[in-house]
PDB file of C-alpha atoms in Angstrom:
ATOM      1  CA  MET A  24     -17.787   0.877   5.206  1.00  0.00           C
ATOM      2  CA  GLN A  25     -15.505   3.957   4.784  1.00  0.00           C
ATOM      3  CA  LEU A  26     -11.917   3.404   3.823  1.00  0.00           C
ATOM      4  CA  SER A  27      -9.294   5.534   2.194  1.00  0.00           C
ATOM      5  CA  ARG A  28      -5.732   4.594   1.172  1.00  0.00           C
ATOM      6  CA  LYS A  29      -3.305   6.651  -0.778  1.00  0.00           C
ATOM      7  CA  PHE A  30       0.174   5.867  -2.019  1.00  0.00           C
ATOM      8  CA  VAL A  31       1.759   9.281  -2.891  1.00  0.00           C
ATOM      9  CA  SER A  32       5.262  10.721  -3.219  1.00  0.00           C
ATOM     10  CA  PHE A  33       6.693   7.287  -3.975  1.00  0.00           C
ATOM     11  CA  VAL A  34       9.757   5.795  -5.658  1.00  0.00           C
ATOM     12  CA  LEU A  35       9.585   2.535  -7.241  1.00  0.00           C
ATOM     13  CA  GLY A  36      12.457   0.018  -7.501  1.00  0.00           C
ATOM     14  CA  ILE A  37      12.572  -1.312 -11.108  1.00  0.00           C
ATOM     15  CA  GLY A  38      14.655  -4.483 -11.599  1.00  0.00           C
ATOM     16  CA  GLN A  39      17.890  -4.138  -9.482  1.00  0.00           C
ATOM     17  CA  ALA A  40      17.501  -0.257  -9.290  1.00  0.00           C
ATOM     18  CA  ALA A  41      16.616  -0.469  -5.518  1.00  0.00           C
ATOM     19  CA  LEU A  42      17.385  -3.474  -3.185  1.00  0.00           C
ATOM     20  CA  LEU A  43      16.422  -3.453   0.478  1.00  0.00           C
ATOM     21  CA  SER A  44      19.267  -4.462   2.808  1.00  0.00           C
ATOM     22  CA  SER A  45      19.706  -7.617   4.728  1.00  0.00           C
ATOM     23  CA  ILE A  46      17.662  -6.350   7.564  1.00  0.00           C
ATOM     24  CA  LEU A  47      14.407  -6.802   5.748  1.00  0.00           C
ATOM     25  CA  VAL A  48      15.162 -10.398   5.056  1.00  0.00           C
ATOM     26  CA  GLY A  49      15.903 -10.921   8.876  1.00  0.00           C
ATOM     27  CA  GLN A  50      19.561 -11.736   8.523  1.00  0.00           C
ATOM     28  CA  ALA A  51      20.753  -8.990  10.950  1.00  0.00           C
ATOM     29  CA  TYR A  52      18.355 -10.328  13.654  1.00  0.00           C
ATOM     30  CA  ALA A  53      19.413 -13.940  13.129  1.00  0.00           C
ATOM     31  CA  ASP A  54      22.726 -12.946  14.748  1.00  0.00           C
ATOM     32  CA  GLY A  55      21.211 -11.272  17.727  1.00  0.00           C
ATOM     33  CA  GLU A  56      19.567  -7.990  18.476  1.00  0.00           C
ATOM     34  CA  PRO A  57      21.194  -4.669  17.460  1.00  0.00           C
ATOM     35  CA  LYS A  58      22.878  -2.886  20.321  1.00  0.00           C
ATOM     36  CA  ASP A  59      21.083   0.417  19.966  1.00  0.00           C
ATOM     37  CA  ASN A  60      17.292   0.852  20.587  1.00  0.00           C
ATOM     38  CA  LYS A  61      16.383   1.394  17.002  1.00  0.00           C
ATOM     39  CA  LEU A  62      14.864  -0.768  14.141  1.00  0.00           C
ATOM     40  CA  THR A  63      17.421  -0.690  11.317  1.00  0.00           C
ATOM     41  CA  GLU A  64      15.479   0.343   8.394  1.00  0.00           C
ATOM     42  CA  PRO A  65      15.909  -0.505   4.795  1.00  0.00           C
ATOM     43  CA  VAL A  66      19.078   0.751   2.857  1.00  0.00           C
ATOM     44  CA  TYR A  67      18.528   1.385  -0.806  1.00  0.00           C
ATOM     45  CA  ARG A  68      21.326   0.708  -3.279  1.00  0.00           C
ATOM     46  CA  VAL A  69      20.428   2.675  -6.471  1.00  0.00           C
ATOM     47  CA  ALA A  70      21.450   2.039 -10.053  1.00  0.00           C
ATOM     48  CA  ASN A  71      23.385   5.425 -10.332  1.00  0.00           C
ATOM     49  CA  GLU A  72      25.577   4.269  -7.462  1.00  0.00           C
ATOM     50  CA  THR A  73      24.780   7.135  -5.266  1.00  0.00           C
ATOM     51  CA  PRO A  74      27.339   7.236  -2.307  1.00  0.00           C
ATOM     52  CA  ALA A  75      26.139   5.050   0.669  1.00  0.00           C
ATOM     53  CA  ALA A  76      26.316   8.162   3.110  1.00  0.00           C
ATOM     54  CA  ASP A  77      23.978  10.004   0.685  1.00  0.00           C
ATOM     55  CA  VAL A  78      21.485   7.055   0.406  1.00  0.00           C
ATOM     56  CA  SER A  79      21.359   6.746   4.194  1.00  0.00           C
ATOM     57  CA  LYS A  80      20.433  10.351   4.703  1.00  0.00           C
ATOM     58  CA  ALA A  81      17.799  10.214   1.928  1.00  0.00           C
ATOM     59  CA  ALA A  82      16.141   7.132   3.253  1.00  0.00           C
ATOM     60  CA  ALA A  83      16.067   8.147   6.882  1.00  0.00           C
ATOM     61  CA  PRO A  84      12.442   8.749   8.228  1.00  0.00           C
ATOM     62  CA  PRO A  85      11.554  12.201   9.312  1.00  0.00           C
ATOM     63  CA  ALA A  86      12.008  13.041  13.060  1.00  0.00           C
ATOM     64  CA  THR A  87       8.895  15.168  13.291  1.00  0.00           C
ATOM     65  CA  VAL A  88       5.421  15.163  11.770  1.00  0.00           C
ATOM     66  CA  ALA A  89       5.438  16.392   8.166  1.00  0.00           C
ATOM     67  CA  ALA A  90       2.931  16.677   5.467  1.00  0.00           C
ATOM     68  CA  ALA A  91       3.378  14.621   2.355  1.00  0.00           C
ATOM     69  CA  PRO A  92       4.879  16.571  -0.647  1.00  0.00           C
ATOM     70  CA  ALA A  93       2.494  17.650  -3.222  1.00  0.00           C
ATOM     71  CA  ALA A  94       4.500  16.190  -6.101  1.00  0.00           C
ATOM     72  CA  ALA A  95       5.633  12.582  -6.513  1.00  0.00           C
ATOM     73  CA  ALA A  96       9.167  11.625  -7.402  1.00  0.00           C
ATOM     74  CA  ALA A  97       8.964   8.397  -9.394  1.00  0.00           C
ATOM     75  CA  ALA A  98      10.683   6.221 -11.914  1.00  0.00           C
ATOM     76  CA  THR A  99       8.893   6.767 -15.123  1.00  0.00           C
ATOM     77  CA  PRO A 100       8.912   4.787 -18.325  1.00  0.00           C
ATOM     78  CA  ALA A 101      10.457   6.247 -21.366  1.00  0.00           C
ATOM     79  CA  ALA A 102       7.140   6.942 -22.905  1.00  0.00           C
ATOM     80  CA  ALA A 103       3.554   6.649 -21.632  1.00  0.00           C
ATOM     81  CA  PRO A 104       0.977   4.964 -23.757  1.00  0.00           C
ATOM     82  CA  ALA A 105      -1.373   6.988 -25.871  1.00  0.00           C
ATOM     83  CA  THR A 106      -4.265   5.385 -24.109  1.00  0.00           C
ATOM     84  CA  PRO A 107      -3.359   4.668 -20.546  1.00  0.00           C
ATOM     85  CA  PHE A 108      -5.840   1.866 -20.010  1.00  0.00           C
ATOM     86  CA  ASP A 109      -8.364   0.093 -22.300  1.00  0.00           C
ATOM     87  CA  LEU A 110     -11.518   0.341 -20.232  1.00  0.00           C
ATOM     88  CA  GLU A 111     -14.103   0.122 -23.157  1.00  0.00           C
ATOM     89  CA  GLN A 112     -16.917  -2.194 -22.520  1.00  0.00           C
ATOM     90  CA  LYS A 113     -17.452  -4.788 -25.057  1.00  0.00           C
ATOM     91  CA  PRO A 114     -20.935  -5.718 -26.323  1.00  0.00           C
ATOM     92  CA  GLY A 115     -22.685  -8.097 -23.887  1.00  0.00           C
ATOM     93  CA  GLU A 116     -20.031  -7.461 -21.119  1.00  0.00           C
ATOM     94  CA  HIS A 117     -20.724  -6.954 -17.384  1.00  0.00           C
ATOM     95  CA  PRO A 118     -19.903  -3.337 -16.611  1.00  0.00           C
ATOM     96  CA  LEU A 119     -16.955  -4.475 -14.219  1.00  0.00           C
ATOM     97  CA  ALA A 120     -15.342  -6.755 -16.869  1.00  0.00           C
ATOM     98  CA  PRO A 121     -13.143  -3.981 -18.438  1.00  0.00           C
ATOM     99  CA  SER A 122     -11.806  -2.973 -15.029  1.00  0.00           C
ATOM    100  CA  ILE A 123     -11.064  -6.580 -14.049  1.00  0.00           C
ATOM    101  CA  ARG A 124      -8.962  -6.985 -17.345  1.00  0.00           C
ATOM    102  CA  VAL A 125      -7.012  -3.714 -16.568  1.00  0.00           C
ATOM    103  CA  MET A 126      -6.428  -4.685 -12.909  1.00  0.00           C
ATOM    104  CA  LYS A 127      -5.139  -8.070 -14.045  1.00  0.00           C
ATOM    105  CA  GLU A 128      -2.664  -6.225 -16.370  1.00  0.00           C
ATOM    106  CA  VAL A 129      -1.619  -3.935 -13.284  1.00  0.00           C
ATOM    107  CA  LEU A 130      -1.137  -7.008 -11.152  1.00  0.00           C
ATOM    108  CA  ALA A 131       1.126  -8.544 -13.797  1.00  0.00           C
ATOM    109  CA  ASN A 132       3.116  -5.308 -13.986  1.00  0.00           C
ATOM    110  CA  LEU A 133       3.575  -5.244 -10.345  1.00  0.00           C
ATOM    111  CA  ASP A 134       4.756  -8.869 -10.212  1.00  0.00           C
ATOM    112  CA  GLN A 135       7.098  -8.476 -13.208  1.00  0.00           C
ATOM    113  CA  ASN A 136       8.505  -4.852 -12.803  1.00  0.00           C
ATOM    114  CA  VAL A 137       7.974  -3.641  -9.167  1.00  0.00           C
ATOM    115  CA  HIS A 138      10.070  -5.503  -6.699  1.00  0.00           C
ATOM    116  CA  ASP A 139      10.289  -2.888  -4.016  1.00  0.00           C
ATOM    117  CA  TYR A 140       9.186   0.718  -3.427  1.00  0.00           C
ATOM    118  CA  SER A 141       9.050   3.507  -0.943  1.00  0.00           C
ATOM    119  CA  CYS A 142       6.030   5.770  -0.506  1.00  0.00           C
ATOM    120  CA  SER A 143       4.035   8.172   1.717  1.00  0.00           C
ATOM    121  CA  PHE A 144       1.066   6.082   2.843  1.00  0.00           C
ATOM    122  CA  GLN A 145      -1.987   7.948   4.060  1.00  0.00           C
ATOM    123  CA  LYS A 146      -5.050   6.123   5.291  1.00  0.00           C
ATOM    124  CA  GLN A 147      -8.277   6.718   7.239  1.00  0.00           C
ATOM    125  CA  GLU A 148     -10.669   3.873   8.112  1.00  0.00           C
ATOM    126  CA  ARG A 149     -14.026   3.496   9.903  1.00  0.00           C
ATOM    127  CA  ILE A 150     -13.897   0.518  12.350  1.00  0.00           C
ATOM    128  CA  ASP A 151     -17.006  -0.662  14.144  1.00  0.00           C
ATOM    129  CA  GLY A 152     -18.842   2.485  13.157  1.00  0.00           C
ATOM    130  CA  ASP A 153     -16.263   4.935  14.225  1.00  0.00           C
ATOM    131  CA  LEU A 154     -14.054   6.946  11.784  1.00  0.00           C
ATOM    132  CA  GLY A 155     -10.535   6.682  12.923  1.00  0.00           C
ATOM    133  CA  GLU A 156      -7.871   9.296  12.915  1.00  0.00           C
ATOM    134  CA  ALA A 157      -6.058   9.971   9.646  1.00  0.00           C
ATOM    135  CA  GLN A 158      -2.685   8.270   9.576  1.00  0.00           C
ATOM    136  CA  ASN A 159       0.469   9.346   7.638  1.00  0.00           C
ATOM    137  CA  ILE A 160       3.130   6.539   7.321  1.00  0.00           C
ATOM    138  CA  THR A 161       6.452   6.362   5.620  1.00  0.00           C
ATOM    139  CA  LEU A 162       6.125   2.927   3.962  1.00  0.00           C
ATOM    140  CA  ARG A 163       8.751   0.593   2.395  1.00  0.00           C
ATOM    141  CA  VAL A 164       7.772  -2.779   0.750  1.00  0.00           C
ATOM    142  CA  LEU A 165       9.773  -5.526  -0.618  1.00  0.00           C
ATOM    143  CA  SER A 166       8.107  -8.206  -2.707  1.00  0.00           C
ATOM    144  CA  GLN A 167      10.252 -11.205  -2.141  1.00  0.00           C
ATOM    145  CA  PRO A 168      10.358 -12.140   0.649  1.00  0.00           C
ATOM    146  CA  PHE A 169       7.191  -9.910   1.308  1.00  0.00           C
ATOM    147  CA  SER A 170       8.608  -7.333   3.904  1.00  0.00           C
ATOM    148  CA  VAL A 171       7.046  -4.083   5.190  1.00  0.00           C
ATOM    149  CA  TYR A 172       8.846  -1.404   7.098  1.00  0.00           C
ATOM    150  CA  MET A 173       6.644   1.487   8.577  1.00  0.00           C
ATOM    151  CA  TYR A 174       7.450   4.693  10.174  1.00  0.00           C
ATOM    152  CA  PHE A 175       4.592   6.580  11.671  1.00  0.00           C
ATOM    153  CA  ASN A 176       4.618  10.378  11.089  1.00  0.00           C
ATOM    154  CA  GLN A 177       1.200  10.969  12.458  1.00  0.00           C
ATOM    155  CA  PRO A 178      -0.411  10.001  14.709  1.00  0.00           C
ATOM    156  CA  TYR A 179       2.039   7.960  17.008  1.00  0.00           C
ATOM    157  CA  THR A 180       4.964  10.046  15.774  1.00  0.00           C
ATOM    158  CA  GLY A 181       8.145   7.899  15.784  1.00  0.00           C
ATOM    159  CA  ARG A 182       6.412   4.320  15.953  1.00  0.00           C
ATOM    160  CA  GLU A 183       8.334   1.848  13.890  1.00  0.00           C
ATOM    161  CA  VAL A 184       7.155  -1.569  12.615  1.00  0.00           C
ATOM    162  CA  LEU A 185       8.916  -4.204  10.716  1.00  0.00           C
ATOM    163  CA  TYR A 186       7.540  -7.436   9.255  1.00  0.00           C
ATOM    164  CA  VAL A 187       9.313 -10.039   7.107  1.00  0.00           C
ATOM    165  CA  ASP A 188       7.227 -13.053   5.905  1.00  0.00           C
ATOM    166  CA  GLY A 189       8.917 -16.286   7.005  1.00  0.00           C
ATOM    167  CA  GLN A 190      11.005 -14.643   9.661  1.00  0.00           C
ATOM    168  CA  ARG A 191      10.853 -14.522  13.458  1.00  0.00           C
ATOM    169  CA  ASP A 192       7.883 -17.005  13.405  1.00  0.00           C
ATOM    170  CA  ASN A 193       6.071 -14.563  11.103  1.00  0.00           C
ATOM    171  CA  GLU A 194       5.621 -12.015  14.017  1.00  0.00           C
ATOM    172  CA  LEU A 195       6.056  -8.314  13.537  1.00  0.00           C
ATOM    173  CA  MET A 196       8.633  -6.251  15.397  1.00  0.00           C
ATOM    174  CA  VAL A 197       7.477  -2.989  16.951  1.00  0.00           C
ATOM    175  CA  LEU A 198       9.364   0.065  18.502  1.00  0.00           C
ATOM    176  CA  ASP A 199       6.625   2.200  19.921  1.00  0.00           C
ATOM    177  CA  CYS A 200       6.632   5.940  20.453  1.00  0.00           C
ATOM    178  CA  GLY A 201       6.672   8.178  23.589  1.00  0.00           C
ATOM    179  CA  PHE A 202       7.172   6.504  27.039  1.00  0.00           C
ATOM    180  CA  LYS A 203       6.448   3.088  25.493  1.00  0.00           C
ATOM    181  CA  ARG A 204       9.599   3.174  23.627  1.00  0.00           C
ATOM    182  CA  HIS A 205      11.530   2.398  26.837  1.00  0.00           C
ATOM    183  CA  LEU A 206       9.923  -1.028  26.665  1.00  0.00           C
ATOM    184  CA  GLY A 207      12.219  -1.773  23.897  1.00  0.00           C
ATOM    185  CA  LYS A 208      11.537  -3.979  20.843  1.00  0.00           C
ATOM    186  CA  LEU A 209       8.206  -5.928  20.956  1.00  0.00           C
ATOM    187  CA  THR A 210       7.292  -8.886  18.906  1.00  0.00           C
ATOM    188  CA  LEU A 211       3.439  -9.317  18.216  1.00  0.00           C
ATOM    189  CA  ASP A 212       1.157 -11.552  16.347  1.00  0.00           C
ATOM    190  CA  PRO A 213       0.284  -9.416  13.153  1.00  0.00           C
ATOM    191  CA  LYS A 214      -3.306 -10.356  13.498  1.00  0.00           C
ATOM    192  CA  GLY A 215      -3.485 -10.275  17.245  1.00  0.00           C
ATOM    193  CA  THR A 216      -5.380  -7.825  19.443  1.00  0.00           C
ATOM    194  CA  PHE A 217      -2.500  -5.384  20.144  1.00  0.00           C
ATOM    195  CA  ALA A 218      -1.220  -5.273  16.473  1.00  0.00           C
ATOM    196  CA  MET A 219      -4.731  -4.684  15.184  1.00  0.00           C
ATOM    197  CA  SER A 220      -5.683  -2.002  17.624  1.00  0.00           C
ATOM    198  CA  GLY A 221      -6.934   0.945  15.581  1.00  0.00           C
ATOM    199  CA  GLN A 222      -6.313  -0.850  12.259  1.00  0.00           C
ATOM    200  CA  LYS A 223      -8.889  -2.549   9.928  1.00  0.00           C
ATOM    201  CA  TYR A 224      -6.455  -4.678   8.191  1.00  0.00           C
ATOM    202  CA  PRO A 225      -3.262  -6.451   9.245  1.00  0.00           C
ATOM    203  CA  ILE A 226       0.269  -5.505   8.012  1.00  0.00           C
ATOM    204  CA  THR A 227       0.213  -8.641   5.888  1.00  0.00           C
ATOM    205  CA  ASN A 228      -2.359  -7.044   3.671  1.00  0.00           C
ATOM    206  CA  VAL A 229      -0.357  -3.732   3.248  1.00  0.00           C
ATOM    207  CA  GLY A 230       0.743  -2.654  -0.185  1.00  0.00           C
ATOM    208  CA  MET A 231      -0.275  -1.904  -3.917  1.00  0.00           C
ATOM    209  CA  ARG A 232      -0.137  -5.708  -4.849  1.00  0.00           C
ATOM    210  CA  TYR A 233      -2.635  -6.610  -2.196  1.00  0.00           C
ATOM    211  CA  LEU A 234      -4.973  -3.817  -2.983  1.00  0.00           C
ATOM    212  CA  THR A 235      -4.854  -4.830  -6.796  1.00  0.00           C
ATOM    213  CA  ALA A 236      -5.478  -8.471  -6.136  1.00  0.00           C
ATOM    214  CA  GLU A 237      -8.255  -7.757  -3.663  1.00  0.00           C
ATOM    215  CA  TYR A 238      -9.936  -5.420  -6.260  1.00  0.00           C
ATOM    216  CA  ILE A 239      -9.886  -8.370  -8.817  1.00  0.00           C
ATOM    217  CA  ASN A 240     -11.363 -10.814  -6.169  1.00  0.00           C
ATOM    218  CA  VAL A 241     -14.206  -8.479  -5.097  1.00  0.00           C
ATOM    219  CA  ALA A 242     -15.114  -7.354  -8.691  1.00  0.00           C
ATOM    220  CA  THR A 243     -15.080 -11.013  -9.922  1.00  0.00           C
ATOM    221  CA  ALA A 244     -17.454 -11.991  -7.153  1.00  0.00           C
ATOM    222  CA  ASP A 245     -19.788  -9.103  -8.016  1.00  0.00           C
ATOM    223  CA  LEU A 246     -20.144 -10.291 -11.569  1.00  0.00           C
ATOM    224  CA  GLN A 247     -23.049 -12.410 -10.541  1.00  0.00           C
ATOM    225  CA  TYR A 248     -25.015  -9.129  -9.826  1.00  0.00           C
ATOM    226  CA  GLY A 249     -26.230  -6.696 -12.189  1.00  0.00           C
ATOM    227  CA  GLU A 250     -26.425  -3.610 -10.030  1.00  0.00           C
ATOM    228  CA  SER A 251     -22.925  -2.195 -10.931  1.00  0.00           C
ATOM    229  CA  GLU A 252     -22.453   1.192 -12.544  1.00  0.00           C
ATOM    230  CA  VAL A 253     -18.921   1.980 -13.576  1.00  0.00           C
ATOM    231  CA  LYS A 254     -17.494   5.287 -14.714  1.00  0.00           C
ATOM    232  CA  ASN A 255     -14.013   6.073 -15.893  1.00  0.00           C
ATOM    233  CA  ASN A 256     -11.870   9.251 -16.206  1.00  0.00           C
ATOM    234  CA  PRO A 257      -8.520   9.097 -17.806  1.00  0.00           C
ATOM    235  CA  ASN A 258      -7.233  12.489 -16.598  1.00  0.00           C
ATOM    236  CA  ILE A 259      -7.359  12.983 -12.859  1.00  0.00           C
ATOM    237  CA  PRO A 260      -4.410  14.381 -10.926  1.00  0.00           C
ATOM    238  CA  ILE A 261      -3.539  12.755  -7.583  1.00  0.00           C
ATOM    239  CA  GLY A 262      -0.407  13.971  -5.702  1.00  0.00           C
ATOM    240  CA  GLY A 263       0.838  15.632  -8.885  1.00  0.00           C
ATOM    241  CA  ARG A 264       0.577  12.434 -10.863  1.00  0.00           C
ATOM    242  CA  PRO A 265      -1.692  11.917 -13.948  1.00  0.00           C
ATOM    243  CA  THR A 266      -4.153   9.120 -13.105  1.00  0.00           C
ATOM    244  CA  THR A 267      -7.173   7.105 -14.474  1.00  0.00           C
ATOM    245  CA  LEU A 268     -10.161   6.896 -12.210  1.00  0.00           C
ATOM    246  CA  ILE A 269     -12.291   3.779 -11.966  1.00  0.00           C
ATOM    247  CA  GLN A 270     -15.426   4.423 -10.028  1.00  0.00           C
ATOM    248  CA  VAL A 271     -17.919   1.645  -9.226  1.00  0.00           C
ATOM    249  CA  THR A 272     -21.512   2.302  -7.641  1.00  0.00           C
ATOM    250  CA  HIS A 273     -23.830  -0.383  -6.381  1.00  0.00           C
ATOM    251  CA  PRO A 274     -27.221   1.513  -6.318  1.00  0.00           C
ATOM    252  CA  VAL A 275     -28.901  -1.580  -4.776  1.00  0.00           C
ATOM    253  CA  GLU A 276     -27.883  -2.544  -1.340  1.00  0.00           C
ATOM    254  CA  ARG A 277     -26.762  -6.253  -0.939  1.00  0.00           C
ATOM    255  CA  LYS A 278     -24.869  -7.700   1.986  1.00  0.00           C
ATOM    256  CA  ASN A 279     -22.067  -9.047  -0.320  1.00  0.00           C
ATOM    257  CA  PHE A 280     -21.291  -5.481  -1.598  1.00  0.00           C
ATOM    258  CA  ARG A 281     -18.659  -3.852   0.460  1.00  0.00           C
ATOM    259  CA  ALA A 282     -19.496  -0.263  -0.279  1.00  0.00           C
ATOM    260  CA  TYR A 283     -22.114   1.851  -2.134  1.00  0.00           C
ATOM    261  CA  VAL A 284     -19.280   3.569  -4.087  1.00  0.00           C
ATOM    262  CA  SER A 285     -15.573   2.817  -4.407  1.00  0.00           C
ATOM    263  CA  ARG A 286     -12.817   4.556  -6.461  1.00  0.00           C
ATOM    264  CA  ILE A 287      -9.486   3.574  -7.531  1.00  0.00           C
ATOM    265  CA  PHE A 288      -6.907   5.746  -9.270  1.00  0.00           C
ATOM    266  CA  LEU A 289      -4.278   4.125 -11.446  1.00  0.00           C
ATOM    267  CA  ASP A 290      -1.039   6.141 -12.319  1.00  0.00           C
ATOM    268  CA  ASN A 291      -1.113   6.482 -16.276  1.00  0.00           C
ATOM    269  CA  GLU A 292       2.634   6.196 -16.613  1.00  0.00           C
ATOM    270  CA  LEU A 293       3.702   3.835 -13.827  1.00  0.00           C
ATOM    271  CA  ARG A 294       0.520   1.828 -14.180  1.00  0.00           C
ATOM    272  CA  VAL A 295       0.134   0.965 -10.418  1.00  0.00           C
ATOM    273  CA  PRO A 296      -2.687   2.047  -7.981  1.00  0.00           C
ATOM    274  CA  ILE A 297      -1.923   5.133  -5.951  1.00  0.00           C
ATOM    275  CA  HIS A 298      -5.220   5.976  -4.352  1.00  0.00           C
ATOM    276  CA  TYR A 299      -8.322   4.071  -3.103  1.00  0.00           C
ATOM    277  CA  ASP A 300     -11.422   5.072  -1.312  1.00  0.00           C
ATOM    278  CA  ALA A 301     -14.876   3.574  -0.588  1.00  0.00           C
TER     279      ALA A 301
END
């Protein structure tokens, strides 16, 4: 398996610092379709009371393909801990046990403190033996109800996708790019053939929380095997952010192991995953 996911150049909403507008909870569509041929995207209401006009301009997706900025703009805690993550292996522990403990802490932090965020989402996946094209997506996620808005920068420049859990029969809404945009808004089964074309995972699996929970599930299942080598590095820069690397290698091939080697990078200050590859 080959998979790469990166969350860079992101902004986290802490507490009430950033709330998605009613479009993400489906209220706007409950009253009928918008008159224009656009998916109304999330509007952020920030704690410093930035004028609405300025917020709209800042939140608008780019009209053309653009590379992700090198440095990340993020809400940062007042002080970072001296030791970002306690990954010390205790006597008699499985090599994966420390990373499972840390990832459970990361999951608790996401659930308690990160209610919505915006990021540049970059991914490249191998599907049925073929390495797909690298994708760059402007991604916005709301935790409750779980909601995802995607704007494709490349490829499929201009494609927009909106999913809100519990709304519109749990179908996703799509405005495609190019000549297909004239077809108007399409509703698709998120796990159906059309929605999954060129994608390894459905939109319902998108986001930092799912990635964290999946790491815990996979690592916990791998505890029954001894062929796990874990290396850590507390000072690796990713997208201008200081991160801690957790690298897991399975030197003995087993059908339950998803990859020979996988790496996850945790932001040392925000304590969330911002890069994963396998």
